[in-house]
Short mmCIF file of C-alpha atoms in Angstrom, two decimals:
data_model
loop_
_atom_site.label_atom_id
_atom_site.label_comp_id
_atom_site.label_asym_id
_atom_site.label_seq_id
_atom_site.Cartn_x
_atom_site.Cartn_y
_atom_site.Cartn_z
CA UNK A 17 -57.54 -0.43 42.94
CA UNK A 18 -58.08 -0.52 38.93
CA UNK A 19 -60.34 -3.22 37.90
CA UNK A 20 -60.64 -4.59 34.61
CA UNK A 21 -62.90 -3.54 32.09
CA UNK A 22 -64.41 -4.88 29.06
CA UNK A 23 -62.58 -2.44 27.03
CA UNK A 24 -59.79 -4.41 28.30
CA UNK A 25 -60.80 -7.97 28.08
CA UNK A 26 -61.82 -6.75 24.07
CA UNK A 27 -58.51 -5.70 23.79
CA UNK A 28 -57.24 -8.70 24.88
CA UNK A 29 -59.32 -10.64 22.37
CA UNK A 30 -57.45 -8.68 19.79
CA UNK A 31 -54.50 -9.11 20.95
CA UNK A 32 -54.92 -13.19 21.64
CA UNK A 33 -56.91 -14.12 18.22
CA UNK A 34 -53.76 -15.62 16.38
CA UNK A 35 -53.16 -17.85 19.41
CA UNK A 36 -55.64 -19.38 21.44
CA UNK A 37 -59.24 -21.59 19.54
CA UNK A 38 -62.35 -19.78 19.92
CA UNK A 39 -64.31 -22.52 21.63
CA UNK A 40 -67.73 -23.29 20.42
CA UNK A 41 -70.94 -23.38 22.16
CA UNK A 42 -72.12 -26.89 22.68
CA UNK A 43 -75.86 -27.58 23.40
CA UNK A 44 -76.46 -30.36 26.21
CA UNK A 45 -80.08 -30.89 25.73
CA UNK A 46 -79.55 -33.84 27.62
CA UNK A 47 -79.01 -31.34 30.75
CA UNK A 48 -81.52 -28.69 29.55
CA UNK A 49 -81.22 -25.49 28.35
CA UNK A 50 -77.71 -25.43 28.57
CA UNK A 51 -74.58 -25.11 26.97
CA UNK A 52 -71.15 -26.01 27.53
CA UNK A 53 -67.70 -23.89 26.40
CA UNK A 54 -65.33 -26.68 25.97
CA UNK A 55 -62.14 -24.41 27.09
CA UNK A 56 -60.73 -28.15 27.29
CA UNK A 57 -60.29 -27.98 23.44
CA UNK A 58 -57.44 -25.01 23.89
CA UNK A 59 -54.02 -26.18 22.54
CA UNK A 60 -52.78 -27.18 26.43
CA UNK A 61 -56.14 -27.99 27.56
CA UNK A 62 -57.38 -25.62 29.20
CA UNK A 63 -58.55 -21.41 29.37
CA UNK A 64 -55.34 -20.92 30.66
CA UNK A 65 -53.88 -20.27 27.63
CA UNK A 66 -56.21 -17.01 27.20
CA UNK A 67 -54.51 -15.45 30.30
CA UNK A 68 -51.07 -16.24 29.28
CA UNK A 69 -50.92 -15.29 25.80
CA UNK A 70 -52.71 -11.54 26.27
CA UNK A 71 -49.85 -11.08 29.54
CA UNK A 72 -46.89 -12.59 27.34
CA UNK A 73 -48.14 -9.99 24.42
CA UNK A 74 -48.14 -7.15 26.85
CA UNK A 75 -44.49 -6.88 27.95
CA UNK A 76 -41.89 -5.09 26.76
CA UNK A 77 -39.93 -7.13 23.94
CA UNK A 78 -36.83 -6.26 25.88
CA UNK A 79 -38.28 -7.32 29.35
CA UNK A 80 -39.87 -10.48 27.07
CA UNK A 81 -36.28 -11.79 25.91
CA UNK A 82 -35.12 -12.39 29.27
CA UNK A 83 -37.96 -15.26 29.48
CA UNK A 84 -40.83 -15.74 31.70
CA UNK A 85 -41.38 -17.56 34.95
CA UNK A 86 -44.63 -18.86 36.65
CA UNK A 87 -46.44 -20.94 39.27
CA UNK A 88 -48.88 -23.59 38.85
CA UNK A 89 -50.69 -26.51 40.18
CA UNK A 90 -50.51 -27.40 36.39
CA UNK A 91 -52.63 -25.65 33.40
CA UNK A 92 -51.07 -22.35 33.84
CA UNK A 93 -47.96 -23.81 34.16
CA UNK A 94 -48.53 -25.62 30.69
CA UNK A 95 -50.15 -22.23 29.56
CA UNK A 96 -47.37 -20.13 30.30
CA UNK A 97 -44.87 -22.92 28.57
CA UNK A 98 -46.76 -23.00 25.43
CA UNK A 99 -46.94 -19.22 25.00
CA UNK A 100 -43.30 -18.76 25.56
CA UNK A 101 -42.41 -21.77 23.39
CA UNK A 102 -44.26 -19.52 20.57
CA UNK A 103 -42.41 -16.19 21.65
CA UNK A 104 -39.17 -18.27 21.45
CA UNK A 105 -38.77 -17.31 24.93
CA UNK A 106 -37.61 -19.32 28.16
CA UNK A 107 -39.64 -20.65 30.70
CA UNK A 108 -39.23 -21.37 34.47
CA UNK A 109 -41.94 -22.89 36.17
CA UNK A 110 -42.33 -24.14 39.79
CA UNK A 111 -45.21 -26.73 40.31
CA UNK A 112 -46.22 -28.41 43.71
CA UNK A 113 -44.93 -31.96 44.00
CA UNK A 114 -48.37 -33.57 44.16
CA UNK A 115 -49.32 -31.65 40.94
CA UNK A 116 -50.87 -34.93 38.79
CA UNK A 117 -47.98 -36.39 36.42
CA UNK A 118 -50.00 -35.63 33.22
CA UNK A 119 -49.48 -32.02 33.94
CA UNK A 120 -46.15 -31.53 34.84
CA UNK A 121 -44.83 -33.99 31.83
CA UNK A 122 -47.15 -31.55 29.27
CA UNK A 123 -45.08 -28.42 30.79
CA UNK A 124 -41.51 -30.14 30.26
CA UNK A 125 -42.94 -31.09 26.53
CA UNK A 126 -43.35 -27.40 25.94
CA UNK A 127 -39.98 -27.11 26.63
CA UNK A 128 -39.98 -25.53 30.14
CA UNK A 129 -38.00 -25.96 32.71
CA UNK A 130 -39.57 -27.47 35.95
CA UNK A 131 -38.80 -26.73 39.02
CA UNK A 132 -41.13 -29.11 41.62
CA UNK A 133 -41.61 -27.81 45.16
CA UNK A 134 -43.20 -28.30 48.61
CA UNK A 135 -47.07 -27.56 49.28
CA UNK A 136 -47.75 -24.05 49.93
CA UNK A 137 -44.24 -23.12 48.76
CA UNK A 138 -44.72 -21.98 45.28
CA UNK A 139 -44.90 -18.42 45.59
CA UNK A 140 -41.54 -18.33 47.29
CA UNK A 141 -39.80 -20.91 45.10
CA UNK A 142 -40.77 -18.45 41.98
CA UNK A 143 -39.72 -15.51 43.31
CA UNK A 144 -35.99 -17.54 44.28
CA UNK A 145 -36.26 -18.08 40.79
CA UNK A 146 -36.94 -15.13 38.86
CA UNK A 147 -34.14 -13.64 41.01
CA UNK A 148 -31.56 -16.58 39.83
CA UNK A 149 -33.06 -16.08 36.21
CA UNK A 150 -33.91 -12.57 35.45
CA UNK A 151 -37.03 -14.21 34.36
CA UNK A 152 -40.48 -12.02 34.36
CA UNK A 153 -42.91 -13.89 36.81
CA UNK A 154 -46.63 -14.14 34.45
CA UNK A 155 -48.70 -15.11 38.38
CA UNK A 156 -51.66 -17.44 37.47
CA UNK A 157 -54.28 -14.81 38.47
CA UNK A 158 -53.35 -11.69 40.45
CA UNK A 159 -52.58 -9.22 37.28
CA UNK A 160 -55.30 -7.42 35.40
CA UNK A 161 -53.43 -9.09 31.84
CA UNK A 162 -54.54 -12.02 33.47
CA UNK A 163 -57.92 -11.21 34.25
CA UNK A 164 -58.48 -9.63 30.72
CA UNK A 165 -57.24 -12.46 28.86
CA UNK A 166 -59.48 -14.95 30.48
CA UNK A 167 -62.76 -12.36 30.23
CA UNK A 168 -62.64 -13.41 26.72
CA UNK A 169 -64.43 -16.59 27.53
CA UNK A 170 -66.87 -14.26 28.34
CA UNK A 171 -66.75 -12.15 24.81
CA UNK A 172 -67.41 -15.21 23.03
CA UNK A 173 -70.33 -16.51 25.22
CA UNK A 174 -71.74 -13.31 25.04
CA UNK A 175 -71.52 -12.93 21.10
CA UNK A 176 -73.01 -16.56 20.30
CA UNK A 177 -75.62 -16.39 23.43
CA UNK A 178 -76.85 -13.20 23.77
CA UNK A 179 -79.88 -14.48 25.58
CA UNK A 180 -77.85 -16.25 28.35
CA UNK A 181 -79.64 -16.23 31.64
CA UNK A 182 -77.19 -18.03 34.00
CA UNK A 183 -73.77 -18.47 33.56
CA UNK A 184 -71.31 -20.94 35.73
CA UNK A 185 -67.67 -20.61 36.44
CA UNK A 186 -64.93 -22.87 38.28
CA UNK A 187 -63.52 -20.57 40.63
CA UNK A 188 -60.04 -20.73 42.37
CA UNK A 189 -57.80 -18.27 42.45
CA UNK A 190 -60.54 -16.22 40.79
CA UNK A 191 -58.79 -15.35 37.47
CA UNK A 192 -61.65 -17.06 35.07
CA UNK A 193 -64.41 -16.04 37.19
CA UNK A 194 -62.87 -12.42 36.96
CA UNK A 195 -62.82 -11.80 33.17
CA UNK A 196 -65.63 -13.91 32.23
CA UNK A 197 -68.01 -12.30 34.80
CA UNK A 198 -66.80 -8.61 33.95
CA UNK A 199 -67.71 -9.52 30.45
CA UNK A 200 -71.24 -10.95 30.95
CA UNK A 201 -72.20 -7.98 33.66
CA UNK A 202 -70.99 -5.53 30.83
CA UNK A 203 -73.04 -7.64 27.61
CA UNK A 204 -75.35 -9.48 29.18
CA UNK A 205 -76.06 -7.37 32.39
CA UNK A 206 -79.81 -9.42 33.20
CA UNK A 207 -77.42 -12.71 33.71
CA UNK A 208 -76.79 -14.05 36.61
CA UNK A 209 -73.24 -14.94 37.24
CA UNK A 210 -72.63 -18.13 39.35
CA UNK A 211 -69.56 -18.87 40.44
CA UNK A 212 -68.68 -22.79 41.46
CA UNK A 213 -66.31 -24.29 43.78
CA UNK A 214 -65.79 -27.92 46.10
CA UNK A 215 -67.20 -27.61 49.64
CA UNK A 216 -63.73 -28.97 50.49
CA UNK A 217 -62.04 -26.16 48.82
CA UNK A 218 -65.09 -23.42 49.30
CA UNK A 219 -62.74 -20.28 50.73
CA UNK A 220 -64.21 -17.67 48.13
CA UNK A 221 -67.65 -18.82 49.06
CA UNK A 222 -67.15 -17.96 52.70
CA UNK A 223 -65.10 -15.03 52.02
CA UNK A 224 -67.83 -13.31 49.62
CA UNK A 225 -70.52 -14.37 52.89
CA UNK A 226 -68.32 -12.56 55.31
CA UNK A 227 -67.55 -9.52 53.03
CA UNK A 228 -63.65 -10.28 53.45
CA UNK A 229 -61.11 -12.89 52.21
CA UNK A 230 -60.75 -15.49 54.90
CA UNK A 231 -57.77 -18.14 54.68
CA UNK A 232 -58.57 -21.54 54.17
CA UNK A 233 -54.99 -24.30 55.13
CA UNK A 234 -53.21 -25.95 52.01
CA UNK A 235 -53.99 -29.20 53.87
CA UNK A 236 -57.37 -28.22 53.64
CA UNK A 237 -57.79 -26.83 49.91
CA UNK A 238 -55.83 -30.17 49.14
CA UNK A 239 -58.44 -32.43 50.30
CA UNK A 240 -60.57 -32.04 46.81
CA UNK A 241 -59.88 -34.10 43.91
CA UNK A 242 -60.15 -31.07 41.84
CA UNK A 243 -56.40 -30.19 41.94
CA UNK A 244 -56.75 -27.24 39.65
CA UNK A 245 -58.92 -25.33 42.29
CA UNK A 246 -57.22 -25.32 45.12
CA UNK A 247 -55.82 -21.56 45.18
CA UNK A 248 -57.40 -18.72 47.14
CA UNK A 249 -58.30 -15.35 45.37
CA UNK A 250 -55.78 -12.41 45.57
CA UNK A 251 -57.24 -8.70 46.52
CA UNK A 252 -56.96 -7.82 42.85
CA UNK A 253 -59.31 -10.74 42.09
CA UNK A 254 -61.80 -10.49 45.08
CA UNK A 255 -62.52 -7.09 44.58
CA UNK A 256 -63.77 -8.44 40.73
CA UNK A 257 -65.48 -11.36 42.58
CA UNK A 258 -67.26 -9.07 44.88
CA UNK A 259 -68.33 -7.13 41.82
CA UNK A 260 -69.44 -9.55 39.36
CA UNK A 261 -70.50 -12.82 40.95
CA UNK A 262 -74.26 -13.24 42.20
CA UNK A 263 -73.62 -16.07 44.18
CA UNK A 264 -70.79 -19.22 44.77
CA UNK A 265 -72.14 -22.63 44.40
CA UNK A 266 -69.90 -25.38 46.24
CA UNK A 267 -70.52 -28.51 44.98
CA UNK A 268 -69.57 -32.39 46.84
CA UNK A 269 -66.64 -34.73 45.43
CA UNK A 270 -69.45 -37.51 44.30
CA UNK A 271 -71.49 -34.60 42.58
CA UNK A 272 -67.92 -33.81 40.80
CA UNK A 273 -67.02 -37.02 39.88
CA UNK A 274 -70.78 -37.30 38.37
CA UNK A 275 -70.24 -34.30 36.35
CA UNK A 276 -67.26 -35.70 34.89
CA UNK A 277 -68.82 -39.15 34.10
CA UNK A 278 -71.62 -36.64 32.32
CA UNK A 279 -69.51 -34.68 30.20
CA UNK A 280 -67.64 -37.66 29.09
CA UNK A 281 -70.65 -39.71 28.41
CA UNK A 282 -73.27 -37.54 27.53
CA UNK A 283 -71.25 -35.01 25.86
CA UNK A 284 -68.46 -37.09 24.72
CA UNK A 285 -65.93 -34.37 26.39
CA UNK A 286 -63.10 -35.66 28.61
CA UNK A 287 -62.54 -33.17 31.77
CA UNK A 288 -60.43 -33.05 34.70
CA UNK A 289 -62.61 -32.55 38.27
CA UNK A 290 -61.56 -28.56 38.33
CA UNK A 291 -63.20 -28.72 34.83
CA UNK A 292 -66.33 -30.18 35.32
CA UNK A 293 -67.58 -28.52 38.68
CA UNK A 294 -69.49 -25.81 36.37
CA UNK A 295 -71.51 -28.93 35.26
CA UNK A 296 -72.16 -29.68 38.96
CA UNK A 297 -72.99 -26.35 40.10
CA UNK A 298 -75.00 -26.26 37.09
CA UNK A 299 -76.95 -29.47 38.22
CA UNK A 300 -77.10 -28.03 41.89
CA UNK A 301 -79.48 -25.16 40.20
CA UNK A 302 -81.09 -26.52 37.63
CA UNK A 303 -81.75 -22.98 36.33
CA UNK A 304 -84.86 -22.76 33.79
CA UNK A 305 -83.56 -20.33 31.62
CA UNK A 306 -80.59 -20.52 29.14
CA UNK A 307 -77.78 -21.60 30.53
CA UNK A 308 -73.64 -21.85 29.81
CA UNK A 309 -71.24 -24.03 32.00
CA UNK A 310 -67.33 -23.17 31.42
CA UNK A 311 -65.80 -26.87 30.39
CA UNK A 312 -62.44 -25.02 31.85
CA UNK A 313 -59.77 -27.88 31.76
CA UNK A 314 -59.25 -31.30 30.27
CA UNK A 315 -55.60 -32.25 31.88
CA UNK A 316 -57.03 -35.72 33.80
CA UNK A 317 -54.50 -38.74 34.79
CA UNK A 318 -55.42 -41.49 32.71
CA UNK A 319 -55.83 -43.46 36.08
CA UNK A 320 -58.23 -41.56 37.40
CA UNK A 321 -60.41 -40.99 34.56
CA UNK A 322 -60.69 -44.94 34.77
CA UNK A 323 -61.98 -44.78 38.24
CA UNK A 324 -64.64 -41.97 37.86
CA UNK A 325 -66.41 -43.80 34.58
CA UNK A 326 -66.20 -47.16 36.20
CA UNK A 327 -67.81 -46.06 39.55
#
């Protein structure tokens, strides 16, 4: 198996500069020495739109024209619909039926066409169709485009922080933790490279314990309110996990919700719960040293926001 490299992930940054916002640093003295990379200032919300661009760039304009079809719990799926929307290129995209509102209404505003289905049944519903469409499925994670276009999170932490000591990542499917940790190991090789997930959802955490990917039940992954990290990592993206990551961090629902209350208060940054568990992992540590936490998603029902600041 190939894995990505940071050749890659700089050729992605290349290829992606036109299209996706080269998030700032933010300090958060208020935390410590850290800093936050507000990927919830990208045009859909969220990092995804890294990942989607550099894999949309990389086919064949032929193979392009005949559209593009994913599936998401949500900021892929809006990720994927944006980038096709600015290739002038159809998009199919399947989404679970519990995916939050705000989500699925953003992909249908990007002109996509939704396709809602059963929990656990995504996978299959794309694949029925990309075979009814001639569509080209862009997966949310398992391709190295993927993985490379998301590492360059990691380019731009590593180019404005050079000193970084400790870097936290959301990890689900493992796409983000992938790239951005292939990055720092390449630039900033004396970091250390958390990844962060919910106990309730904490599959890559036992996996990378036992040395092999373990399966965790949908009805178990969907007990966390952070919806956006509810996937389990691929081979491709394991084999980067076991490579890059020092350690997973799983953090509590109350310890998410906190985080979230944070970065909207303190830091006057609105995030979804898949979002804001860097901040929590971050808080679990309370490294000394310089420190980044990936902001990776904004995409929060209105609803629920309310609940988490008035708690």
């Amino acid at each position: 198996m190939q894995l990505v490299t940071i050749d890659d992930v700089r050729a992605a940054a290349t290829r992606i500069r036109g299209d996706v916002l080269r998030t700032p640093l933010i300090p958060a003295a208020w935390a410590g020495a850290l800093w936050l990379k507000p990927e919830n200032l990208q045009a859909i919300g969220a990092f995804k739109v890294r990942g989607a661009f550099n894999a949309i760039a990389r086919l064949d304009p032929e193979l392009r024209a005949r559209g593009v079809v994913a599936y998401s719990s949500g900021n892929h799926a809006q990720a994927v619909a944006y980038a096709a929307a600015r290739y002038g290129i159809a998009a199919h995209i399947v989404m679970p039926e519990e995916t939050p509102r705000v989500k699925i209404d953003a992909t249908r505003g990007h002109g996509a066409e939704v396709v809602l289905c059963g929990a656990g049944r995504r996978e299959a519903v794309a694949a029925e169709v990309v075979e009814r469409t001639g569509g080209v499925l862009v997966p949310p994670f398992d391709h190295p485009d993927i993985i490379a276009g998301q590492g360059t999170a990691g380019l731009e932490i590593a180019e404005d922080l050079p000193e970084v000591e400790h870097v936290f990542i959301p990890v689900s499917g493992g796409g983000l933790a992938s790239g951005v940790g292939t990055a720092i190991r390449a630039l900033c090789p004396g970091a250390t490279v958390h990844g962060v997930e919910p106990e309730l959802a904490g599959d890559t955490a036992e996996s990378l314990r036992l040395g092999h990917r373990v399966d965790w039940s949908i009805e178990d992954r969907n007990r966390t309110i952070a919806d956006g990290l509810r996937s389990q990592p691929s081979e491709l993206t394991f084999a980067h996990l076991q490579r890059v990551l020092d350690d997973v961090i799983t953090v509590t629902e109350d310890e998410i919700r906190r985080a979230v209350r944070d970065l909207a208060q303190r830091a006057h940054l609105v995030s979804e719960p898949s979002g804001a568990v860097a901040m929590a992992g971050y808080r679990r540590v309370a490294p000394a040293g310089p420190a980044v936490a990936l902001v990776s998603g904004g995409n929060i029902e209105t609803a629920l926001l309310r609940d988490i600041l008035a708690a």
